[in-house]
Tab-separated table of C-alpha atoms and ligand atoms in Angstrom:
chain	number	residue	atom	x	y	z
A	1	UNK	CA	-4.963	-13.316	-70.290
A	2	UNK	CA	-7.463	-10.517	-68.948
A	3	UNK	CA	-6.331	-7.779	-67.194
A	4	UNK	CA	-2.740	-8.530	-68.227
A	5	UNK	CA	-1.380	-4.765	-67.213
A	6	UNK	CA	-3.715	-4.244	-64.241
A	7	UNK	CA	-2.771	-2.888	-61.260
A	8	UNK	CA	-2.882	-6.649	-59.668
A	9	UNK	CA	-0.505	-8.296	-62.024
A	10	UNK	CA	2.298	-5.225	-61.711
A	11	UNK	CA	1.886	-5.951	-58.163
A	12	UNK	CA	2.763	-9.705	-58.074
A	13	UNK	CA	4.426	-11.820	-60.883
A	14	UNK	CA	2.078	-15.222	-60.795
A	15	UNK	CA	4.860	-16.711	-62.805
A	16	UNK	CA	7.665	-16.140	-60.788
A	17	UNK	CA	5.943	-16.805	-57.770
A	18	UNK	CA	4.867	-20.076	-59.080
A	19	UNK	CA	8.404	-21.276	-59.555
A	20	UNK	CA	9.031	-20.897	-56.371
A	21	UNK	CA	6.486	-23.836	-55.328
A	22	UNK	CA	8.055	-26.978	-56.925
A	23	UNK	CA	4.758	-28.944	-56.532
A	24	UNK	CA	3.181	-26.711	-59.080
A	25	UNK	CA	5.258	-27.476	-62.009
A	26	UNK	CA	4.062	-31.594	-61.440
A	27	UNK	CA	1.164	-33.686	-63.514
A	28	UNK	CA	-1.902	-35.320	-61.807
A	29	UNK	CA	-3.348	-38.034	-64.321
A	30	UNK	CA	-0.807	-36.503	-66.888
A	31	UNK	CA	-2.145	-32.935	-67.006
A	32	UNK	CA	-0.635	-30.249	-65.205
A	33	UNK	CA	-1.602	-30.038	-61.613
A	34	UNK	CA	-4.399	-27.319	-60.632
A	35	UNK	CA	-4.275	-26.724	-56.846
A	36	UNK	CA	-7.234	-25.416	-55.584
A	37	UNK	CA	-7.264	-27.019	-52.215
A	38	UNK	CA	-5.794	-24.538	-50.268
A	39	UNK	CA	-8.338	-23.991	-47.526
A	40	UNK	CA	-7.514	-27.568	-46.450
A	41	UNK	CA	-4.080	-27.281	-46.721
A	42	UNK	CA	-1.672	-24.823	-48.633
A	43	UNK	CA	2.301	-25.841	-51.366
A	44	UNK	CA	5.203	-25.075	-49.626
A	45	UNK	CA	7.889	-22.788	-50.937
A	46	UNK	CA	11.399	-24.115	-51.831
A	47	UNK	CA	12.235	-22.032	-49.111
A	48	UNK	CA	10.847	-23.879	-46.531
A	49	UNK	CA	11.722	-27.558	-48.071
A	50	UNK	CA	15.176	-25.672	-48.248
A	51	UNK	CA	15.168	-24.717	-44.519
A	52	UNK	CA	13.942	-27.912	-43.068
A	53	UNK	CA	16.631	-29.847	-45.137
A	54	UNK	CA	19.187	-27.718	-43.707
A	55	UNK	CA	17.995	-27.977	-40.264
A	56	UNK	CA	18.115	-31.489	-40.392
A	57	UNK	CA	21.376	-31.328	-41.647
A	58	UNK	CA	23.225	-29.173	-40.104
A	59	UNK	CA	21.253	-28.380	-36.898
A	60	UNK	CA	19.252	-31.232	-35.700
A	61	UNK	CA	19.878	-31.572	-31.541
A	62	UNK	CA	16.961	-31.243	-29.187
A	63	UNK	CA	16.213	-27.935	-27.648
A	64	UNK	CA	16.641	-26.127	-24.110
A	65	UNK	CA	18.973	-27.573	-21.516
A	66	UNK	CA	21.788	-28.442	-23.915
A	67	UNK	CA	25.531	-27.360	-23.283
A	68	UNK	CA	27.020	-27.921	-26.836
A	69	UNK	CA	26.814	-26.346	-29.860
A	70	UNK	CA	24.121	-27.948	-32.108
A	71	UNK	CA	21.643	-28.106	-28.411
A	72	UNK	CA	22.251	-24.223	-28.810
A	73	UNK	CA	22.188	-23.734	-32.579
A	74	UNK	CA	18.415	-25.376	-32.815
A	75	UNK	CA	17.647	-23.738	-29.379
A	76	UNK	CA	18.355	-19.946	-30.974
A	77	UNK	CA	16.579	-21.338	-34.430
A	78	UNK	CA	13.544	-22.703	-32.429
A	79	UNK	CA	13.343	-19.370	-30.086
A	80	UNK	CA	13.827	-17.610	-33.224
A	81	UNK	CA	10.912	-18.924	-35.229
A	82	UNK	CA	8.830	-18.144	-32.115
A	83	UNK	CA	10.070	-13.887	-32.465
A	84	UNK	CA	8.875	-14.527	-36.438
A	85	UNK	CA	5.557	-15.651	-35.401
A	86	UNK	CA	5.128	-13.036	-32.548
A	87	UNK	CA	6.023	-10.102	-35.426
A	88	UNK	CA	4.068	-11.806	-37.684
A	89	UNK	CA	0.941	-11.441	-35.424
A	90	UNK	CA	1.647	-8.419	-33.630
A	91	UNK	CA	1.735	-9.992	-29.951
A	92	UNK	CA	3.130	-8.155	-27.333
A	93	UNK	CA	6.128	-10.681	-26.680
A	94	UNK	CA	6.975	-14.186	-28.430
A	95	UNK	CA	6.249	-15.597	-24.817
A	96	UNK	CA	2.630	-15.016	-26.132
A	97	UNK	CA	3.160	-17.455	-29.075
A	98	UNK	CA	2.736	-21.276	-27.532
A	99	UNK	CA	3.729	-23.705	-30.243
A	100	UNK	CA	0.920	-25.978	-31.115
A	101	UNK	CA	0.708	-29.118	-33.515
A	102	UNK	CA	-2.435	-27.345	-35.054
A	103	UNK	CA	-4.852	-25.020	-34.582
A	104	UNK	CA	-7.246	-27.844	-33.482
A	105	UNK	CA	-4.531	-28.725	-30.560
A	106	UNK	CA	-4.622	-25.380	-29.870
A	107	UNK	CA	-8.304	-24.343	-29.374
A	108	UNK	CA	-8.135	-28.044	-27.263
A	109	UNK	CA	-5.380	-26.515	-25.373
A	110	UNK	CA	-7.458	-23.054	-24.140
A	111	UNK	CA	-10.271	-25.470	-23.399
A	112	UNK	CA	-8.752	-28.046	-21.593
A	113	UNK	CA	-6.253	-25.800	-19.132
A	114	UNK	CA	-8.563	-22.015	-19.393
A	115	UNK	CA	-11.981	-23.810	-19.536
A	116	UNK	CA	-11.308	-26.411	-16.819
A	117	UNK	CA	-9.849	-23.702	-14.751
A	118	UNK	CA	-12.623	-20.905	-15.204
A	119	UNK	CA	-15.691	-22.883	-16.354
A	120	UNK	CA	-18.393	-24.370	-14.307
A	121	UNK	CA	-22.007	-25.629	-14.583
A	122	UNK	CA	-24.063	-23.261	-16.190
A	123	UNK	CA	-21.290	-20.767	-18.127
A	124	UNK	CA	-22.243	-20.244	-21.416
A	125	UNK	CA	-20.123	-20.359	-24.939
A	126	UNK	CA	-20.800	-18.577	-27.434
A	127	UNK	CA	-20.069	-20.017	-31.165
A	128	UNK	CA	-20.949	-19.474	-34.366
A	129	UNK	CA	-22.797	-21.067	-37.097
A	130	UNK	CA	-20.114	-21.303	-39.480
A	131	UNK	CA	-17.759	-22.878	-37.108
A	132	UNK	CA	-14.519	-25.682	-38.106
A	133	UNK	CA	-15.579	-28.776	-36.045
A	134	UNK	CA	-11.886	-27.557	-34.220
A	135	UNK	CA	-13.872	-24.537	-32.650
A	136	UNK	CA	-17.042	-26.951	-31.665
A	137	UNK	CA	-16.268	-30.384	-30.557
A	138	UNK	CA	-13.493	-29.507	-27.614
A	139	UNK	CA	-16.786	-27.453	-26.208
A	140	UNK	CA	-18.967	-29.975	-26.407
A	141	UNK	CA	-16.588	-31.870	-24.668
A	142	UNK	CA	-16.309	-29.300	-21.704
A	143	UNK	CA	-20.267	-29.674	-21.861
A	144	UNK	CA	-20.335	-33.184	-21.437
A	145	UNK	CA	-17.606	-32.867	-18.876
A	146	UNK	CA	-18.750	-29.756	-16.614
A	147	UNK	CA	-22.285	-29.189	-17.835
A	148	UNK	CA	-21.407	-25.636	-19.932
A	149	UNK	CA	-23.934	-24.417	-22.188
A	150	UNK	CA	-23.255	-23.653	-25.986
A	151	UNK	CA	-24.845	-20.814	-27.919
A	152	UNK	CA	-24.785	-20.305	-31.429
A	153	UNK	CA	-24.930	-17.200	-33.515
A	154	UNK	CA	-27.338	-17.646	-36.431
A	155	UNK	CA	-25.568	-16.545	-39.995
A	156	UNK	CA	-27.429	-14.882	-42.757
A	157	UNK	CA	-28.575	-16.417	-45.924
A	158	UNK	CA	-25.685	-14.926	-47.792
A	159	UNK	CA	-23.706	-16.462	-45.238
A	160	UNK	CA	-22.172	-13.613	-43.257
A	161	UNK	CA	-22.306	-13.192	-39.298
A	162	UNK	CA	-25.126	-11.969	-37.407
A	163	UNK	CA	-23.684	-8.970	-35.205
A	164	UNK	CA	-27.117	-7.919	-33.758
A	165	UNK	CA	-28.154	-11.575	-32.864
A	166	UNK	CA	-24.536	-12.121	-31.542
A	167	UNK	CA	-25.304	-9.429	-29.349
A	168	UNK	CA	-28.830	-10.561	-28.081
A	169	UNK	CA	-26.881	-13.861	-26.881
A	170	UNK	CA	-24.627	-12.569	-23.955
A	171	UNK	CA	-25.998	-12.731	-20.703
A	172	UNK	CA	-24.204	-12.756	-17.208
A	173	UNK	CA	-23.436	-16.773	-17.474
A	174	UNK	CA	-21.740	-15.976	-20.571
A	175	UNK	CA	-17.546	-17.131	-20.229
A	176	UNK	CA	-16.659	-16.929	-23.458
A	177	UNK	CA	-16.430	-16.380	-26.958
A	178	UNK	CA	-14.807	-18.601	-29.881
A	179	UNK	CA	-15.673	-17.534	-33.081
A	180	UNK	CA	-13.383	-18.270	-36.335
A	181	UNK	CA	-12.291	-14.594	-38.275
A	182	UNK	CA	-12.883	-16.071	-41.807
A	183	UNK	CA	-15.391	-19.339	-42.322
A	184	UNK	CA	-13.275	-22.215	-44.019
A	185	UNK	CA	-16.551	-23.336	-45.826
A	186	UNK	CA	-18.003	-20.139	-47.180
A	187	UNK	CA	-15.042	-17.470	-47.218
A	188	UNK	CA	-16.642	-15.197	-45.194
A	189	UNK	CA	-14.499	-12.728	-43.586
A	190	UNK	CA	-16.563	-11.574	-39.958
A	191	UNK	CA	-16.370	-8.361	-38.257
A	192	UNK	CA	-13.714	-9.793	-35.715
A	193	UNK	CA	-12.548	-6.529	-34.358
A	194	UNK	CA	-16.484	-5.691	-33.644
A	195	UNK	CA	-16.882	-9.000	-32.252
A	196	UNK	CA	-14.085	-8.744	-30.110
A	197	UNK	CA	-15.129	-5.054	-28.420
A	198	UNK	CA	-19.023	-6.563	-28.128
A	199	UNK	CA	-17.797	-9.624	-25.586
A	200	UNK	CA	-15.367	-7.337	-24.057
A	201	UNK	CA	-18.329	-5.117	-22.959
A	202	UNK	CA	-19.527	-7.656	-21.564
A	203	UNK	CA	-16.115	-8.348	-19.520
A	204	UNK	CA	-16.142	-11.741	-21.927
A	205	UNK	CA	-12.677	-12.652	-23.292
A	206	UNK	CA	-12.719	-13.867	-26.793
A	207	UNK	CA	-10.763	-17.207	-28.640
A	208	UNK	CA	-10.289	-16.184	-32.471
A	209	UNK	CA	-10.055	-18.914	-34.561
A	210	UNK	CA	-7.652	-17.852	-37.517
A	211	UNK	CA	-7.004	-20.952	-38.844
A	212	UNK	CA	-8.424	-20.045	-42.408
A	213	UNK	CA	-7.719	-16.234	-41.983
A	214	UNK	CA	-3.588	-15.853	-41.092
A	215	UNK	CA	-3.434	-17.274	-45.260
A	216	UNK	CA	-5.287	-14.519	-47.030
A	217	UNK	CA	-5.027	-11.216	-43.859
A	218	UNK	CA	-2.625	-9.103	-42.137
A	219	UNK	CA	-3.002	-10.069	-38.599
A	220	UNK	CA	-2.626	-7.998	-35.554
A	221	UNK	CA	-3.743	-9.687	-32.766
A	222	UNK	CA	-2.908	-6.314	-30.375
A	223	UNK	CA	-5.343	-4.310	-32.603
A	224	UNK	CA	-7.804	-7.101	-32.452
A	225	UNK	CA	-7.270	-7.413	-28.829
A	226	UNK	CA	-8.565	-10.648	-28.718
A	227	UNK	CA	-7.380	-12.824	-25.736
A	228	UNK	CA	-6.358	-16.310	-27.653
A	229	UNK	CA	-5.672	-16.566	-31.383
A	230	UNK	CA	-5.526	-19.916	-33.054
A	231	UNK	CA	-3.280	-21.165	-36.291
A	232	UNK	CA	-1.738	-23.456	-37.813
A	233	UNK	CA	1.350	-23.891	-40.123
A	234	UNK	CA	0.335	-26.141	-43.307
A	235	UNK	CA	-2.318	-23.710	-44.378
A	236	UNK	CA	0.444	-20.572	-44.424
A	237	UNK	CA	2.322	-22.449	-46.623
A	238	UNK	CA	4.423	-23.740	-43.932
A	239	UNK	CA	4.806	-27.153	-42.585
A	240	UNK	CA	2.267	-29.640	-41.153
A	241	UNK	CA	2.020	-31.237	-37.497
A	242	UNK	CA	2.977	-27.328	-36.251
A	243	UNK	CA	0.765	-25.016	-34.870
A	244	UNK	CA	0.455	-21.519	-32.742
A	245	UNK	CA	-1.787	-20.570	-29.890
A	246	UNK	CA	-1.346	-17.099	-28.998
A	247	UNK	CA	-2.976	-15.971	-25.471
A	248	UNK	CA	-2.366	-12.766	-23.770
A	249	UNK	CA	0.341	-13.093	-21.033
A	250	UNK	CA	-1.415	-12.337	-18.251
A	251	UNK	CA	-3.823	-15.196	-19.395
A	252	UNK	CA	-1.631	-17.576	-20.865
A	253	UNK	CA	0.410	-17.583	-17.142
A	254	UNK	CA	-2.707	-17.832	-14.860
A	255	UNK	CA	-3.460	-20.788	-16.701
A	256	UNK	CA	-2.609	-24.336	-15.489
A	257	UNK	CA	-0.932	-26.631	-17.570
A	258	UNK	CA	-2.287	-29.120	-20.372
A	259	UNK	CA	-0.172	-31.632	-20.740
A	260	UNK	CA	2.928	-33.089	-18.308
A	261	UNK	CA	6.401	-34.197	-18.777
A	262	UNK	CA	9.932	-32.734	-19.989
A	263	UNK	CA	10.463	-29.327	-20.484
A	264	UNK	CA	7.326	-27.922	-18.937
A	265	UNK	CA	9.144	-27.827	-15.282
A	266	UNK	CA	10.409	-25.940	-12.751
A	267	UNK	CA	11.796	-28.641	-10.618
A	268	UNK	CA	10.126	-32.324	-9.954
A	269	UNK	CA	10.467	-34.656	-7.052
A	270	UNK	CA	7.870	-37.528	-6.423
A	271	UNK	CA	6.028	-35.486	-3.910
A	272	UNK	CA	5.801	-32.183	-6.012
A	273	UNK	CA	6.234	-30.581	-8.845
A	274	UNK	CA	6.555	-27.022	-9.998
A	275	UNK	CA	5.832	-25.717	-13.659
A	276	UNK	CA	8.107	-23.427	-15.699
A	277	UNK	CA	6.176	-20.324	-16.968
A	278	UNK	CA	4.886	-19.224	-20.547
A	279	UNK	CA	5.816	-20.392	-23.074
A	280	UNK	CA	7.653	-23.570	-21.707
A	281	UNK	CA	4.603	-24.234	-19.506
A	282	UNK	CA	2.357	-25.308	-22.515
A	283	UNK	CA	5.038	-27.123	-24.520
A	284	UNK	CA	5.284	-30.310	-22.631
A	285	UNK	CA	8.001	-32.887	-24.273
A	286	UNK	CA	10.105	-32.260	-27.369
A	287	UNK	CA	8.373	-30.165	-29.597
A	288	UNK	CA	8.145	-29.700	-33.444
A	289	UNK	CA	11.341	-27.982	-33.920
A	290	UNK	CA	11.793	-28.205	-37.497
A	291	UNK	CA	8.295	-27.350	-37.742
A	292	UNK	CA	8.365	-23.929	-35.615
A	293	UNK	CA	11.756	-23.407	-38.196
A	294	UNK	CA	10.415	-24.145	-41.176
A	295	UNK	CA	6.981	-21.907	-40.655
A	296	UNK	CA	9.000	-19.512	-39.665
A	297	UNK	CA	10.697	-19.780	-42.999
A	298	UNK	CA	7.048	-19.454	-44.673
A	299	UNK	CA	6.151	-16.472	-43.007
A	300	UNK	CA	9.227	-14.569	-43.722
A	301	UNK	CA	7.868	-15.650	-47.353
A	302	UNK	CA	4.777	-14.206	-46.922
A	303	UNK	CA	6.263	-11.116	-45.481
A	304	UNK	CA	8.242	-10.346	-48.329
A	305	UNK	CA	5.303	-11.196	-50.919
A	306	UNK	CA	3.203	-8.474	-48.652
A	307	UNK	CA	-0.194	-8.785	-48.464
A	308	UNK	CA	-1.205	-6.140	-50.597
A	309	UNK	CA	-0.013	-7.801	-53.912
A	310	UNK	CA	-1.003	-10.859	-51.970
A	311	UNK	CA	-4.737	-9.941	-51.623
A	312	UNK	CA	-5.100	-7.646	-54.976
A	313	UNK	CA	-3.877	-10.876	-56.663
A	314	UNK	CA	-6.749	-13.375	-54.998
A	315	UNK	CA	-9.684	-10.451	-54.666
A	316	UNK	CA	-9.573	-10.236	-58.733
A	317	UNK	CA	-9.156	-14.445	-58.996
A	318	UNK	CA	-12.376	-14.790	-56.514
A	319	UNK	CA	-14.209	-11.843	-59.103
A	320	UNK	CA	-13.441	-13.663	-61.731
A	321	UNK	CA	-13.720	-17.120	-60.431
A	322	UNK	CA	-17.641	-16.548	-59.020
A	323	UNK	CA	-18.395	-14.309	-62.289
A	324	UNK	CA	-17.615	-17.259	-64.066
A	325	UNK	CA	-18.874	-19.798	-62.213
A	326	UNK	CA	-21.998	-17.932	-62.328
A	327	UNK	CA	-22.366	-18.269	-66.055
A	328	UNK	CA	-22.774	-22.316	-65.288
A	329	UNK	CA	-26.429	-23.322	-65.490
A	330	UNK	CA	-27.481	-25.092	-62.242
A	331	UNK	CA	-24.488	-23.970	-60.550
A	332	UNK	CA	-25.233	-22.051	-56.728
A	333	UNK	CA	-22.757	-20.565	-54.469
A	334	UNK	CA	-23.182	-20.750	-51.084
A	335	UNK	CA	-21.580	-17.818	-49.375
A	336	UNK	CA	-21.749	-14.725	-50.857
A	337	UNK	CA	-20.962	-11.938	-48.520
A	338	UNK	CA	-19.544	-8.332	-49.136
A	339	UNK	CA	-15.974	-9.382	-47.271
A	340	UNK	CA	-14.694	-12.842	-48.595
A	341	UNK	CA	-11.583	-14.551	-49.045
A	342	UNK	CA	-10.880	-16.523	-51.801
A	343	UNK	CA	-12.903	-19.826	-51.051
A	344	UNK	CA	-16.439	-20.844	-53.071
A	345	UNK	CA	-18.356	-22.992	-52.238
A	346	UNK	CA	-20.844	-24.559	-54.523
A	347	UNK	CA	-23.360	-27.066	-55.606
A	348	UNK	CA	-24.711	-27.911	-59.035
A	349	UNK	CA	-27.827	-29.358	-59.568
A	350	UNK	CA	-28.237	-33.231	-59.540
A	351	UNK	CA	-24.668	-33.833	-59.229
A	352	UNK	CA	-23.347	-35.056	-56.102
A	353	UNK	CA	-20.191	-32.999	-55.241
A	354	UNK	CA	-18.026	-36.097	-54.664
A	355	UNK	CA	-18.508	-37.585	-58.488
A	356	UNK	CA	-17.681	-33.501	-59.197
A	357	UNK	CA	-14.661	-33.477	-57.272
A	358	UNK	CA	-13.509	-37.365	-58.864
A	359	UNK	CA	-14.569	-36.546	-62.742
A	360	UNK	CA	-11.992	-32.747	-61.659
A	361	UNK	CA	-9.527	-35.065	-60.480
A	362	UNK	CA	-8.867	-36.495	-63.623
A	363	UNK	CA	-8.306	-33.843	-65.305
A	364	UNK	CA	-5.586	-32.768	-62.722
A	365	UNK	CA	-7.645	-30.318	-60.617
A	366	UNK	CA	-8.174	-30.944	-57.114
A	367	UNK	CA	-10.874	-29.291	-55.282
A	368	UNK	CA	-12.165	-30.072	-51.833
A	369	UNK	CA	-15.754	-32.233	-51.562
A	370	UNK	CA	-17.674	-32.522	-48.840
A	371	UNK	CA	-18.896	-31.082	-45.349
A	372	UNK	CA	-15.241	-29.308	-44.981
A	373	UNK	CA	-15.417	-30.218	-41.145
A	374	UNK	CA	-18.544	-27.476	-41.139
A	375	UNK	CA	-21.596	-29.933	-40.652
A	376	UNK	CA	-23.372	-28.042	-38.822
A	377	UNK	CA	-23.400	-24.745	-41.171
A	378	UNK	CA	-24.408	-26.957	-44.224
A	379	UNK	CA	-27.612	-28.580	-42.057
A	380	UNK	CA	-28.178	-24.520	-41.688
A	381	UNK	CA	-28.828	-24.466	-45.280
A	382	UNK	CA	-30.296	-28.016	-45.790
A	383	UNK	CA	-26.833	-29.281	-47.515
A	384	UNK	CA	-24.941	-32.388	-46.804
A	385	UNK	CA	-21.569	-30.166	-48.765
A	386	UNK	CA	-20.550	-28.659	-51.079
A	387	UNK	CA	-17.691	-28.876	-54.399
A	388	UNK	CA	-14.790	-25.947	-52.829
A	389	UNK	CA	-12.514	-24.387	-54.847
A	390	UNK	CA	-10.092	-22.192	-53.144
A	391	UNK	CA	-7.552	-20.123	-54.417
A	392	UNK	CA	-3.933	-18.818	-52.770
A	393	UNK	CA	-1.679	-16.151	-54.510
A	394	UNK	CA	0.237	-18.907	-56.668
A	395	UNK	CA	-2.990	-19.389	-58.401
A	396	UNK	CA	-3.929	-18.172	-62.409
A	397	UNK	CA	-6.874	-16.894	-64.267
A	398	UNK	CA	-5.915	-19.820	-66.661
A	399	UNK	CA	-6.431	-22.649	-63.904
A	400	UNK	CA	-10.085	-20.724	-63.162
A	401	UNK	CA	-10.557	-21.552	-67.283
A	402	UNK	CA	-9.613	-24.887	-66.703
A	403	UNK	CA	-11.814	-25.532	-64.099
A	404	UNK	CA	-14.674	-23.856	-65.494
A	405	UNK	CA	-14.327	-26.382	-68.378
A	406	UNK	CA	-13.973	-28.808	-65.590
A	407	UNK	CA	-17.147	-28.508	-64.716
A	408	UNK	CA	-18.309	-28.201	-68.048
A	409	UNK	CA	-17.205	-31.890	-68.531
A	410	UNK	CA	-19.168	-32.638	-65.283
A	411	UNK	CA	-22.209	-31.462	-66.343
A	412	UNK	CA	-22.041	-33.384	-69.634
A	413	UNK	CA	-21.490	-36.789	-67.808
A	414	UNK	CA	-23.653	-36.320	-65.034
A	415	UNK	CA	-26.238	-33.678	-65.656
B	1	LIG	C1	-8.393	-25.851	-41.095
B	1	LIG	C2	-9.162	-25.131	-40.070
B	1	LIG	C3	-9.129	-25.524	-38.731
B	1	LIG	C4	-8.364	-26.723	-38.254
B	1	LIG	O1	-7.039	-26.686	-38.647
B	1	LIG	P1	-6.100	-27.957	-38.340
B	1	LIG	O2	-4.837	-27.614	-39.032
B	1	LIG	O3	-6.793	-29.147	-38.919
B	1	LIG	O4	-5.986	-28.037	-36.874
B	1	LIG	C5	-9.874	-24.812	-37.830
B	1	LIG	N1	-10.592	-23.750	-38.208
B	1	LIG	C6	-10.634	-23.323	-39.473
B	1	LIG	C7	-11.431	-22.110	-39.814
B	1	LIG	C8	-9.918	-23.999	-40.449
B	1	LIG	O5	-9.969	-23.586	-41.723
């Protein structure tokens, strides 16, 4: 192993990490499994399987309203998970932090209730190139529906955000900004702090989507001072079908609700109805409780990873990864900025990234194939997709061997 007494590995042990993530230790096609999917969706800890088996167990009532004891036992564990989340992200108060289902639901959410509310013919969006179909399809649904106009921001050949073009695209119709802080597709990490202070000189409030970003950055959405923020649990190595949507207060409870029913009340009678303030407001019916528990359990393992050994650890896997990637004839990578995560993107010539990704698969090693749910950045550079490999912190400099001898194997069928 390279590098064995760096800086990096004092700072994390890969190995003992590792054990904690039971899935890693299984076989795919009888060869040890080589996750490298995590942009689409990131292993639990046994902490977190733990915690959701216990809940289940020894906790399971619905939330809110309850007089005995396991009503109020999930209700503190529920309310709980929500103070995690709020440290987590910095926000003000947990009342900030609206559990989701995803951060699709959630970016649906702030257009739905804020954009119906605020948005009328003739307001402009503005997006970005690199955009998750999440942060451009619920706008181009408020287009159809109210006749707003979407802008884009261009992206660079190397795949990072314009700032200057951004700029150029505000004018006094301009409502809003949603722009994702790290691109899914090409690992880009964007200037979301200068993004944020450019709208707000324009008195534009800003939607961050951090969907790919809370997985691989210290957020803090006060020092960002972005108005909504947008998560969700499975790719923080917590579970699925949960989500956050933070919002300033003030924001959050000027803003009418999205969906009806229990829980989101004040008090009801068949004439009229009167809605419960943030958070309850924008958590209509039961909600995900083991869910908000159990990523709450995943964040607390984050937290005492830290990101510094977290990000030393995938910064030297992405050098290493592209460097030898590189060395593969015919092989391009699309998205090379200064500030990345650890997600490539690539295409090799004559090989269609799907027959990549299925000769991979055999040998245990799942990547991600495809448009990633970024069509509309790949047309930018005349692609249908591309073969994705991205790394978390549980990841090795052996699996980035194996993969580059993956590929190897590719080539020699299909080249
Ligand atoms: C994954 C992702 C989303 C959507 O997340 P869901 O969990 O599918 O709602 C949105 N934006 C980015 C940048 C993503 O990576």
């Amino acid at each position: 192993m390279i590098l064995k007494n760096s800086p990096t590995e004092a700072l994390l042990d890969v190995e003992a990490v590792r054990r904690d993530f039971p899935i890693l230790q299984s076989s795919v096609c009888g060869k040890p499994l080589v996750y490298l999917d995590n942009a689409a969706s990131a292993q639990k800890p046994q902490s977190v399987i733990d915690r959701l088996d216990r809940y289940y167990k020894e906790q399971n009532a619905n939330i809110h309203r309850g007089v005995h004891f396991l009503s109020q036992e999930a209700t503190v564990a529920y309310e709980d998970a929500r103070k995690v989340v709020a440290r987590f992200i910095n926000a003000a108060e947990p009342k900030e932090c609206i559990f989701t289902r995803n951060a699709t639901e959630a970016v649906n959410l702030v257009a739905s209730s804020w954009g119906r509310a605020n948005l009328k013919a003739g307001d402009e969006i503005i997006i970005s190139t690199m955009e998750h179909h999440a942060n451009i399809v619920p706008w181009q649904m408020l287009r159809d529906e109210l006749g707003v106009v979407i802008k884009v921001v261009p992206i660079s050949d190397t795949g990072e955000f314009l700032v200057e073009d951004y700029k150029a695209l505000f004018t006094a119709k301009t409502k809003l900004a949603a722009l994702c802080q790290v691109s899914n597709s090409l690992g880009t990490i964007n200037p979301a702090k200068v993004m944020v202070e450019i709208a707000h000189q324009q008195g534009v409030p800003v939607l961050l989507d951090g969907a790919q970003a809370i997985a691989h950055l210290p957020i803090d959405v006060q020092d960002l001072d972005c108005d909504f923020y947008v998560f969700s649990g499975h790719k923080l190595f917590g579970p699925t079908g949960i989500g956050v949507l933070y919002g300033k207060a003030d924001l959050l409870s000027a803003m009418p609700p999205y969906q009806g029913g229990g829980d989101m009340i004040d008090r009801v009678t068949f004439e009229k109805t009167t809605y419960r303030g943030i958070p309850e407001r924008f958590e209509a019916g039961t909600p995900h409780i083991s869910g908000a528990i159990g990523l709450a359990t995943a964040i607390e393992y984050v937290e005492q990873l830290g990101h510094e050994a977290m990000i030393a650890h995938e910064q030297s896997l992405l050098k290493e990864a592209t460097d030898k990637l590189l060395e593969i004839p015919g092989l391009r990578i699309y998205g090379t900025a200064g500030d990345k995560v650890s997600v490539i993107s690539f295409t090799m010539d004559g090989i269609h990234p799907n027959d990549a990704g299925t000769i991979l698969d055999a040998d245990g090693i799942a990547v991600r194939t495809g448009h990633h749910c970024t069509m509309p950045l790949w047309q930018r550079f005349g692609l249908e997709g591309s073969i994705r490999a991205s790394f978390a912190f549980y990841n090795t400099r052996e699996e980035i061997d194996l993969l580059v001898t993956g590929l190897g194997k590719v080539q020699k069928l299909l080249g």
